[in-house]
PDB file of C-alpha atoms in Angstrom:
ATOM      1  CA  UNK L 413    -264.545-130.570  46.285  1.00  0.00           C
ATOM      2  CA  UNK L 414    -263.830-129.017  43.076  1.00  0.00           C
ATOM      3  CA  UNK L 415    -262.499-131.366  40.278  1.00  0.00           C
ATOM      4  CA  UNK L 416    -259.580-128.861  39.566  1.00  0.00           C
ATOM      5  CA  UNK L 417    -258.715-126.022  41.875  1.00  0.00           C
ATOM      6  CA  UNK L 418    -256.001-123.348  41.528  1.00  0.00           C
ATOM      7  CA  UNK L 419    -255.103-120.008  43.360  1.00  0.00           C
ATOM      8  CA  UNK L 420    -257.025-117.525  41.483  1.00  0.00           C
ATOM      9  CA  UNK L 421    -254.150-114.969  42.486  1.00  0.00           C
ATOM     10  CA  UNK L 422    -253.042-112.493  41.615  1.00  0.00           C
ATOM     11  CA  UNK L 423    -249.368-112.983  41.609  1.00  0.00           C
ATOM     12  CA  UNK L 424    -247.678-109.908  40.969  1.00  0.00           C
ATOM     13  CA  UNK L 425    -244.532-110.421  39.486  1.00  0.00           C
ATOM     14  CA  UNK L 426    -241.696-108.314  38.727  1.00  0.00           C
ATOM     15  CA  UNK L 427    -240.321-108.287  34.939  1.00  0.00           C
ATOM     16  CA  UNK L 428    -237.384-110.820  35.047  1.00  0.00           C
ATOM     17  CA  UNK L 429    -238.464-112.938  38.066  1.00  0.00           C
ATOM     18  CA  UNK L 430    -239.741-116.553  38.964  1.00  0.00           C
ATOM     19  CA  UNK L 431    -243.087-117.461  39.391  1.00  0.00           C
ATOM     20  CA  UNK L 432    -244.367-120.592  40.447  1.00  0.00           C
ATOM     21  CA  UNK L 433    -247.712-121.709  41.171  1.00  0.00           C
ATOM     22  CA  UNK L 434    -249.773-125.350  41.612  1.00  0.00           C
ATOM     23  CA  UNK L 435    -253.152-126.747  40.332  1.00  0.00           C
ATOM     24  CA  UNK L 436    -254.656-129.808  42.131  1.00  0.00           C
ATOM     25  CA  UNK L 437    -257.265-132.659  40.913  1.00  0.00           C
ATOM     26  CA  UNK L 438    -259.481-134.337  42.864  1.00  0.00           C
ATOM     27  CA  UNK L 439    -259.969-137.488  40.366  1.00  0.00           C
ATOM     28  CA  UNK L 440    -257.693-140.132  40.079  1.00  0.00           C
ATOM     29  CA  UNK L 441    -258.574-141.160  37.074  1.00  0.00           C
ATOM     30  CA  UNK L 442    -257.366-137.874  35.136  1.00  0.00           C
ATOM     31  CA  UNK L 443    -254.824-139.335  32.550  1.00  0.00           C
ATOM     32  CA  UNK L 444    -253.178-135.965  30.597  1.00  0.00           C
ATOM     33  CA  UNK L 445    -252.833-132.266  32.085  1.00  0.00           C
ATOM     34  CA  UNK L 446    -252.052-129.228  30.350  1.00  0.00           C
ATOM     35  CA  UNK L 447    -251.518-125.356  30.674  1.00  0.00           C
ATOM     36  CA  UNK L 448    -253.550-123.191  29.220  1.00  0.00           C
ATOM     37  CA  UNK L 449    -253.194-119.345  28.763  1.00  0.00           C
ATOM     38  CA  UNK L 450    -256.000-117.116  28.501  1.00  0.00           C
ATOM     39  CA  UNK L 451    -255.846-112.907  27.651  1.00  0.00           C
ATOM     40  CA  UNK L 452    -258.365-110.943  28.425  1.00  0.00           C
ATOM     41  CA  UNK L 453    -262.047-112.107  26.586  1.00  0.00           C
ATOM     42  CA  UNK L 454    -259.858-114.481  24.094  1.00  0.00           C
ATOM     43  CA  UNK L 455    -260.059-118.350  24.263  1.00  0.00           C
ATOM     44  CA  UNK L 456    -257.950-120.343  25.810  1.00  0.00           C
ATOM     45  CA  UNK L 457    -254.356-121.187  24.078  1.00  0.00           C
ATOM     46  CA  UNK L 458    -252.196-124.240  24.694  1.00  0.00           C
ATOM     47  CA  UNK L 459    -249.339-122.951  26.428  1.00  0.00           C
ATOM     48  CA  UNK L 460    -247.877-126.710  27.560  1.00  0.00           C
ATOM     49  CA  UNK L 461    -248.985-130.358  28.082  1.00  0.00           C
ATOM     50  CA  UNK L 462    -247.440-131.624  31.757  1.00  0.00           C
ATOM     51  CA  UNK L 463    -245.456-134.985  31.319  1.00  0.00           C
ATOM     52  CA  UNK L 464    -245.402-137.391  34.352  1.00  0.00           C
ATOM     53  CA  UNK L 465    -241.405-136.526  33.676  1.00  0.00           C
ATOM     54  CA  UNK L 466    -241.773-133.104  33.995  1.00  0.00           C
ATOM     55  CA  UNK L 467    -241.186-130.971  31.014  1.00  0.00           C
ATOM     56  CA  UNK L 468    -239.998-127.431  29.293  1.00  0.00           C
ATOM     57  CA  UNK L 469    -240.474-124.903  26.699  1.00  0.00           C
ATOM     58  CA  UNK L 470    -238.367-122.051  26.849  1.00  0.00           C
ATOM     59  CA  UNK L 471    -238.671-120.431  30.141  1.00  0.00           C
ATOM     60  CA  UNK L 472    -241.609-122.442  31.522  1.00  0.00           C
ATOM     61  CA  UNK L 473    -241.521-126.022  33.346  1.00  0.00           C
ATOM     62  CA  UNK L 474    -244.311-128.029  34.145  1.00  0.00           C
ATOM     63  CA  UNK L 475    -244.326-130.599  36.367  1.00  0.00           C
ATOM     64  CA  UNK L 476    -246.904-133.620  37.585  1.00  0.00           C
ATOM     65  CA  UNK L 477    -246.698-135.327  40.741  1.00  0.00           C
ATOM     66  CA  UNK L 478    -249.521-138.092  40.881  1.00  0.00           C
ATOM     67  CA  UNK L 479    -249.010-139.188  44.212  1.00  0.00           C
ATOM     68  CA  UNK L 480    -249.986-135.862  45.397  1.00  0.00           C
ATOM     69  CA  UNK L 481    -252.040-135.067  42.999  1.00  0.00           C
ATOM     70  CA  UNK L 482    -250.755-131.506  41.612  1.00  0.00           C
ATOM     71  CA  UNK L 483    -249.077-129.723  38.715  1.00  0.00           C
ATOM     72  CA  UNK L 484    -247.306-126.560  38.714  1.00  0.00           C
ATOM     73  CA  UNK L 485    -246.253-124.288  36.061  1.00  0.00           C
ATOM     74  CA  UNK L 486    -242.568-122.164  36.828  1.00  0.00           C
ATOM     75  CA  UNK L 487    -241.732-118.985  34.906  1.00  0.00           C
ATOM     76  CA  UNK L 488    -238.702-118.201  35.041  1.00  0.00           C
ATOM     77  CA  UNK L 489    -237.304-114.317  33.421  1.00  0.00           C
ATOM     78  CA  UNK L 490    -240.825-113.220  33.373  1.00  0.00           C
ATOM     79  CA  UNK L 491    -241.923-111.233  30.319  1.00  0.00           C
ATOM     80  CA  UNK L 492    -244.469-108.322  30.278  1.00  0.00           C
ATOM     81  CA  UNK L 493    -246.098-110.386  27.765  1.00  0.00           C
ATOM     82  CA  UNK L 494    -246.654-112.874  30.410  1.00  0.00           C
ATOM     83  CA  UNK L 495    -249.232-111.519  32.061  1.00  0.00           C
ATOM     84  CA  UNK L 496    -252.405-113.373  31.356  1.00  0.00           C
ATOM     85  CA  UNK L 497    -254.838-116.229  33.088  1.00  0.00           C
ATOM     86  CA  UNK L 498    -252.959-119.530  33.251  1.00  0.00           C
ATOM     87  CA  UNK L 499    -255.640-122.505  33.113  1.00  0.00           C
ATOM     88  CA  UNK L 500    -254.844-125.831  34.410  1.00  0.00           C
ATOM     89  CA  UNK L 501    -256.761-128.688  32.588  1.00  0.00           C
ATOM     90  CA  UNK L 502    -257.012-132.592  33.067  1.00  0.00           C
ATOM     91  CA  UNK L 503    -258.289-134.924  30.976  1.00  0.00           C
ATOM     92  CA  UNK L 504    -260.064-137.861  32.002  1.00  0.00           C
ATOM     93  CA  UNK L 505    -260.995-140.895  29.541  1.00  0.00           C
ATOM     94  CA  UNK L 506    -264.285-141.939  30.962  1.00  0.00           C
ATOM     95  CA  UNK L 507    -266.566-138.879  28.474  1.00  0.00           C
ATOM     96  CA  UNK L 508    -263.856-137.664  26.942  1.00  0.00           C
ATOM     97  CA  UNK L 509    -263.892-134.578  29.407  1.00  0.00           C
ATOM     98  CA  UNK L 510    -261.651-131.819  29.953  1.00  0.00           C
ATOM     99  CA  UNK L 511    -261.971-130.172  32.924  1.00  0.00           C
ATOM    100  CA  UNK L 512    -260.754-126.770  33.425  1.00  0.00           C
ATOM    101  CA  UNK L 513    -259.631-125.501  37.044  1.00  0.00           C
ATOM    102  CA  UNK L 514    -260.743-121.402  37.818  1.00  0.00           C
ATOM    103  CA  UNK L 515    -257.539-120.481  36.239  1.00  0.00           C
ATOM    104  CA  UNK L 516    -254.538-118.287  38.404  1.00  0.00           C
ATOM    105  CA  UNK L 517    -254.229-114.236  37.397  1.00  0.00           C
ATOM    106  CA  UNK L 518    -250.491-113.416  36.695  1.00  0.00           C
ATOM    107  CA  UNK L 519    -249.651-109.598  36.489  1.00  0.00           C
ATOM    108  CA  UNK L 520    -245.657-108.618  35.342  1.00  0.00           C
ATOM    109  CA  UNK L 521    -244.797-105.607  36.033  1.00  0.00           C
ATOM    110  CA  UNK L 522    -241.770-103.276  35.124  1.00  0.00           C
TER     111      UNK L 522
ATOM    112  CA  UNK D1249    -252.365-124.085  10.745  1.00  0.00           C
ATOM    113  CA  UNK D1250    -255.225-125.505  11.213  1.00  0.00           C
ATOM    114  CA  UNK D1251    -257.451-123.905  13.302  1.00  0.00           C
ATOM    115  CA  UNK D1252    -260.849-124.239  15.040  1.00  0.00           C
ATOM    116  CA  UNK D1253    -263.200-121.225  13.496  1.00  0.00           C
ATOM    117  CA  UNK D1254    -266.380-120.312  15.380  1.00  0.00           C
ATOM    118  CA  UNK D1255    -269.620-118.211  14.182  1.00  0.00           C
ATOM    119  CA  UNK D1256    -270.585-115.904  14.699  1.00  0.00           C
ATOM    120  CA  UNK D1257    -268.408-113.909  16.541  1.00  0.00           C
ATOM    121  CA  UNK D1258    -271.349-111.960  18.652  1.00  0.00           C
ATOM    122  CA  UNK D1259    -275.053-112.550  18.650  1.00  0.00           C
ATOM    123  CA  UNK D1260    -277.425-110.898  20.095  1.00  0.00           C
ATOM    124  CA  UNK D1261    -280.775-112.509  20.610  1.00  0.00           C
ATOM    125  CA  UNK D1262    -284.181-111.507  22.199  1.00  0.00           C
ATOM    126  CA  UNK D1263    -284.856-114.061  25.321  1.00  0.00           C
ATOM    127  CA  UNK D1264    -287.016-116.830  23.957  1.00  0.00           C
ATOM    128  CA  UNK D1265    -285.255-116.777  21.224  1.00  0.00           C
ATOM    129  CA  UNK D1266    -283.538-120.180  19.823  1.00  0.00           C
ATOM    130  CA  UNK D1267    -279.626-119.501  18.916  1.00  0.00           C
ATOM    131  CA  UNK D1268    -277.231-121.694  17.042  1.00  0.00           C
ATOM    132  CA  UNK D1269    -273.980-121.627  17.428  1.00  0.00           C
ATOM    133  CA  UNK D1270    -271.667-122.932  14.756  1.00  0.00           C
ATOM    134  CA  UNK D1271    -268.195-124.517  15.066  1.00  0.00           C
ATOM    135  CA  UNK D1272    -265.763-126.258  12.058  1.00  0.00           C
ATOM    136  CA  UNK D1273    -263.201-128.315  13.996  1.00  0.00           C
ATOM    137  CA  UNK D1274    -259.881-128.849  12.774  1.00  0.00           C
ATOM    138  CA  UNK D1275    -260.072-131.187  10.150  1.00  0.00           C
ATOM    139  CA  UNK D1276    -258.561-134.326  11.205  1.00  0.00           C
ATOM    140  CA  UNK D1277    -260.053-134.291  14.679  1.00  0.00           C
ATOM    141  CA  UNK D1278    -262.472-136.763  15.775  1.00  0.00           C
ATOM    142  CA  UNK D1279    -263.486-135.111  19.806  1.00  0.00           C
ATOM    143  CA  UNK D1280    -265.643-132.116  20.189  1.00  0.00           C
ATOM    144  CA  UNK D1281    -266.821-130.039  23.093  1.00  0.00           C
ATOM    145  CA  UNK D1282    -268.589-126.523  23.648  1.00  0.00           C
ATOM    146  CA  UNK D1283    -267.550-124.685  26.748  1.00  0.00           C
ATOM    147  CA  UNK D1284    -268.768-121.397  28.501  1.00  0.00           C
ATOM    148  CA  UNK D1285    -267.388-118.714  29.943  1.00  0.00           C
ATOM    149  CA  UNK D1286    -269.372-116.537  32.353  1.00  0.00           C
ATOM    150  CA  UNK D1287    -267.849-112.813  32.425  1.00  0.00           C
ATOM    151  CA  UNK D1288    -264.962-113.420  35.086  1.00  0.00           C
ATOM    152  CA  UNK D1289    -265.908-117.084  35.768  1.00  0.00           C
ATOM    153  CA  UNK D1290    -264.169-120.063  35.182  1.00  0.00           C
ATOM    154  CA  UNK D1291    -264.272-122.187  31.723  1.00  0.00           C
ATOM    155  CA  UNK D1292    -267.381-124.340  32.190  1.00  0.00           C
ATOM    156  CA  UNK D1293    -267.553-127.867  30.591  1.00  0.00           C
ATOM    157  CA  UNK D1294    -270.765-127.711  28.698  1.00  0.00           C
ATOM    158  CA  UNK D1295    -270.546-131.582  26.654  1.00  0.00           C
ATOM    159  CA  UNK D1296    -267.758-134.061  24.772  1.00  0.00           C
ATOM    160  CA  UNK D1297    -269.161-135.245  21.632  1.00  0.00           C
ATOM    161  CA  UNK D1298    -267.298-138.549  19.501  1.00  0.00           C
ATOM    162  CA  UNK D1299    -268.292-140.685  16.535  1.00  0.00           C
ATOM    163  CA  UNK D1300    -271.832-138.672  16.168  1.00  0.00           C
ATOM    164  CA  UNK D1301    -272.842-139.161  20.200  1.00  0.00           C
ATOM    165  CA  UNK D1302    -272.617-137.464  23.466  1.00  0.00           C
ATOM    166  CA  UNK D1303    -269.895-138.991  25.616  1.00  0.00           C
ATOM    167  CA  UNK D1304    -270.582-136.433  28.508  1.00  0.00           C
ATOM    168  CA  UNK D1305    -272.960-133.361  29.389  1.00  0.00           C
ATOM    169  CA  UNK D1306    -272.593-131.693  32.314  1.00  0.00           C
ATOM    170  CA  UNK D1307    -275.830-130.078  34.314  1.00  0.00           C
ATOM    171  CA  UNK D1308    -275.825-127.568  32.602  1.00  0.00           C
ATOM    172  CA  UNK D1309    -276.404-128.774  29.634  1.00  0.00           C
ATOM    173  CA  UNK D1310    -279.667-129.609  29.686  1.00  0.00           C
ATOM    174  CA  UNK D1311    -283.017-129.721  27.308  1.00  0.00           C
ATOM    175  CA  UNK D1312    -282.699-126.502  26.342  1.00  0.00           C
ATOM    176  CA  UNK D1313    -279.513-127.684  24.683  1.00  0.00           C
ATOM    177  CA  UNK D1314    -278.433-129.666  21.632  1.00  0.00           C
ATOM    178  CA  UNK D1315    -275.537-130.089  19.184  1.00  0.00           C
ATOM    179  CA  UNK D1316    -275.273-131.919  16.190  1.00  0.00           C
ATOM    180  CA  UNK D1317    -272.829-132.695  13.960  1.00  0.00           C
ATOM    181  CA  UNK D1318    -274.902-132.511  10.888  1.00  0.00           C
ATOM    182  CA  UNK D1319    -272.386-132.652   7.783  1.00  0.00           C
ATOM    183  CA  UNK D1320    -269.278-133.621   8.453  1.00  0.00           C
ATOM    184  CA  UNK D1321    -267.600-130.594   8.654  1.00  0.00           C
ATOM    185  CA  UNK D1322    -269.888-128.318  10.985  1.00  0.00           C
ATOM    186  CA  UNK D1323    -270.481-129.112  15.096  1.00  0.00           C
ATOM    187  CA  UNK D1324    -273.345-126.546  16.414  1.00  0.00           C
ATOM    188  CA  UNK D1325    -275.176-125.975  19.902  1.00  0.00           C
ATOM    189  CA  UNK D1326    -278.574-124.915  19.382  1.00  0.00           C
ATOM    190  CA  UNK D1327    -279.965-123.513  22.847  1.00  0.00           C
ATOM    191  CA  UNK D1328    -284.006-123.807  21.938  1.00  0.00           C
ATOM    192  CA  UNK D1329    -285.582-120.988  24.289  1.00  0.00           C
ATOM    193  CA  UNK D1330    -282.530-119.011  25.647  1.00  0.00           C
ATOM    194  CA  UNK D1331    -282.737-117.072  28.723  1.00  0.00           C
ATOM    195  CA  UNK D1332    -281.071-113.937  30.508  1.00  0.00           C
ATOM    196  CA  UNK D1333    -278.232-116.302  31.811  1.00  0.00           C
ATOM    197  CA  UNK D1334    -277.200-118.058  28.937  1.00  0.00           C
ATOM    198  CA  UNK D1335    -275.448-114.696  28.437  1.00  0.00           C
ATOM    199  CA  UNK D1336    -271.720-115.971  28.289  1.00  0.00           C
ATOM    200  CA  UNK D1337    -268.873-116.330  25.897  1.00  0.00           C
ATOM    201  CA  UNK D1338    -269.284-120.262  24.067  1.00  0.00           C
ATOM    202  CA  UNK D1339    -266.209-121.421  23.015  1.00  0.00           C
ATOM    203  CA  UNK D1340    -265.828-124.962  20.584  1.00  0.00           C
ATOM    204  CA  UNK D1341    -262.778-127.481  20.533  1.00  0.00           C
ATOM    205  CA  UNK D1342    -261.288-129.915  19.232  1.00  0.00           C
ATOM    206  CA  UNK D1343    -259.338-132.991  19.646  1.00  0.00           C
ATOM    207  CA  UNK D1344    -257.049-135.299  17.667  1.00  0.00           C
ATOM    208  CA  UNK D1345    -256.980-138.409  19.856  1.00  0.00           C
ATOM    209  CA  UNK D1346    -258.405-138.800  23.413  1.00  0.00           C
ATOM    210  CA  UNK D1347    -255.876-137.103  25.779  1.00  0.00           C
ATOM    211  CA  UNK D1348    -254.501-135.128  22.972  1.00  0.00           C
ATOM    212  CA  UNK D1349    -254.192-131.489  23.128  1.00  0.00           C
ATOM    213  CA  UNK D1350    -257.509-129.739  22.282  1.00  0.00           C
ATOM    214  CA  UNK D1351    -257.516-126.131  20.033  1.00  0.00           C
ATOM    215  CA  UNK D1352    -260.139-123.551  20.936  1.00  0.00           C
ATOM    216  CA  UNK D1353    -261.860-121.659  18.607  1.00  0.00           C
ATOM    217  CA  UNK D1354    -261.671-117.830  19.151  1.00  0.00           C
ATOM    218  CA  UNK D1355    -265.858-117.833  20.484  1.00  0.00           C
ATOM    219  CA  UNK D1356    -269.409-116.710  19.919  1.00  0.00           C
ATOM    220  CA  UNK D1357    -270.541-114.097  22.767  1.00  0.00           C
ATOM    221  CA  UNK D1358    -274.091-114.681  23.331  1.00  0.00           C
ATOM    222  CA  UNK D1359    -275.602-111.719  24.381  1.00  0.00           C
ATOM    223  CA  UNK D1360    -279.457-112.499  25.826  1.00  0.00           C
ATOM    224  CA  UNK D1361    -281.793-109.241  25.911  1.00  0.00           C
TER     225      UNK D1361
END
């Protein structure tokens, strides 16, 4: 089983809707999680750490649910500019390692 | 801001061929990685590096590969003999404190021939 696995999508998404989509982890001992946007042949860019609280920044929430072992991100009033890779990561303490899951394709459209 | 900066941006090397690939972390952070990216594949973990050690290397990583932290400043992979399939795009971070969010740097493409 892969340490991190997401939906590769795509989820097409039209401009001003809500998009919602999970990441799981397979290891326990992953302590911090964060989003991650990627464009096209750039490097990754912190979009969001996810709090065990849940948390948000502008139009996105993230939330954590240990028990079950996910995150999600939610977009709400999706942008055109939104379209990009979203990367869920988790950290684990034992190496220091951040682990990144395949990433799930988001496509707004007009 | 502080940013991670990676060089060069592209290099193109003959297969064989050792490569180094350099990386200047943001200047307060004390946790370093490299990372590849396939063409269309997923981010691949390639090691975590803290207080002048390896903490992790995946299987990737292996002989071929090194880094080194040889300054202060600098935090390079060297890849001794690379071949067709090292091809990728390598990115660096960095991180503050463990857990922490990590910064990329913008990546070398390594282009074997």
């Amino acid at each position: 089983r892969k340490e991190v696995e997401q939906d590769p999508g795509p989820f097409n998404v039209p401009e001003g809707a809500t998009v919602a989509f999970n990441c799981t982890y397979s290891n326990s001992a992953s302590q911090s999680f964060f989003w991650y946007r990627q464009d096209c042949r750039k490097e990754p860019k912190l979009l969001m750490s996810v709090y065990s609280s849940g948390n948000e920044d502008g139009r996105f929430t993230a939330q954590l649910n240990r028990a079950s072992q996910y995150i999600s991100l939610l977009i709400r009033d999706s942008k055109l500019s939104d379209s990009a890779t979203y990367l869920c990561v988790a950290f684990k303490a034992a190496g220091n390692k951040l682990t990144f899951g395949g990433g799930t394709r988001v496509l707004v459209k007009p | 801001e502080p940013e991670v900066t990676q060089t060069p941006s592209h290099q193109v090397t003959q297969m064989g061929q050792e490569v180094i690939l350099r990386c200047v972390p943001i200047s307060n952070h004390l946790y370093f990685y490299w990372y590849r990216q396939i063409l269309g594949q997923k981010v691949e973990f390639l090691v975590s590096f803290y207080n002048n050690e390896i903490s992790e290397k995946s299987e990737i990583f292996d002989d071929q590969f090194s880094v080194e932290r040889p300054d202060g400043s600098n935090f390079t992979l060297k890849i001794r003999s690379t071949k067709l399939e090292d091809s990728a795009m390598y990115f660096c971070a960095s991180m503050r404190a463990p857990g922490t969010e990590a910064f990329f740097g913008q990546g070398t493409r390594l282009t074997v021939v």
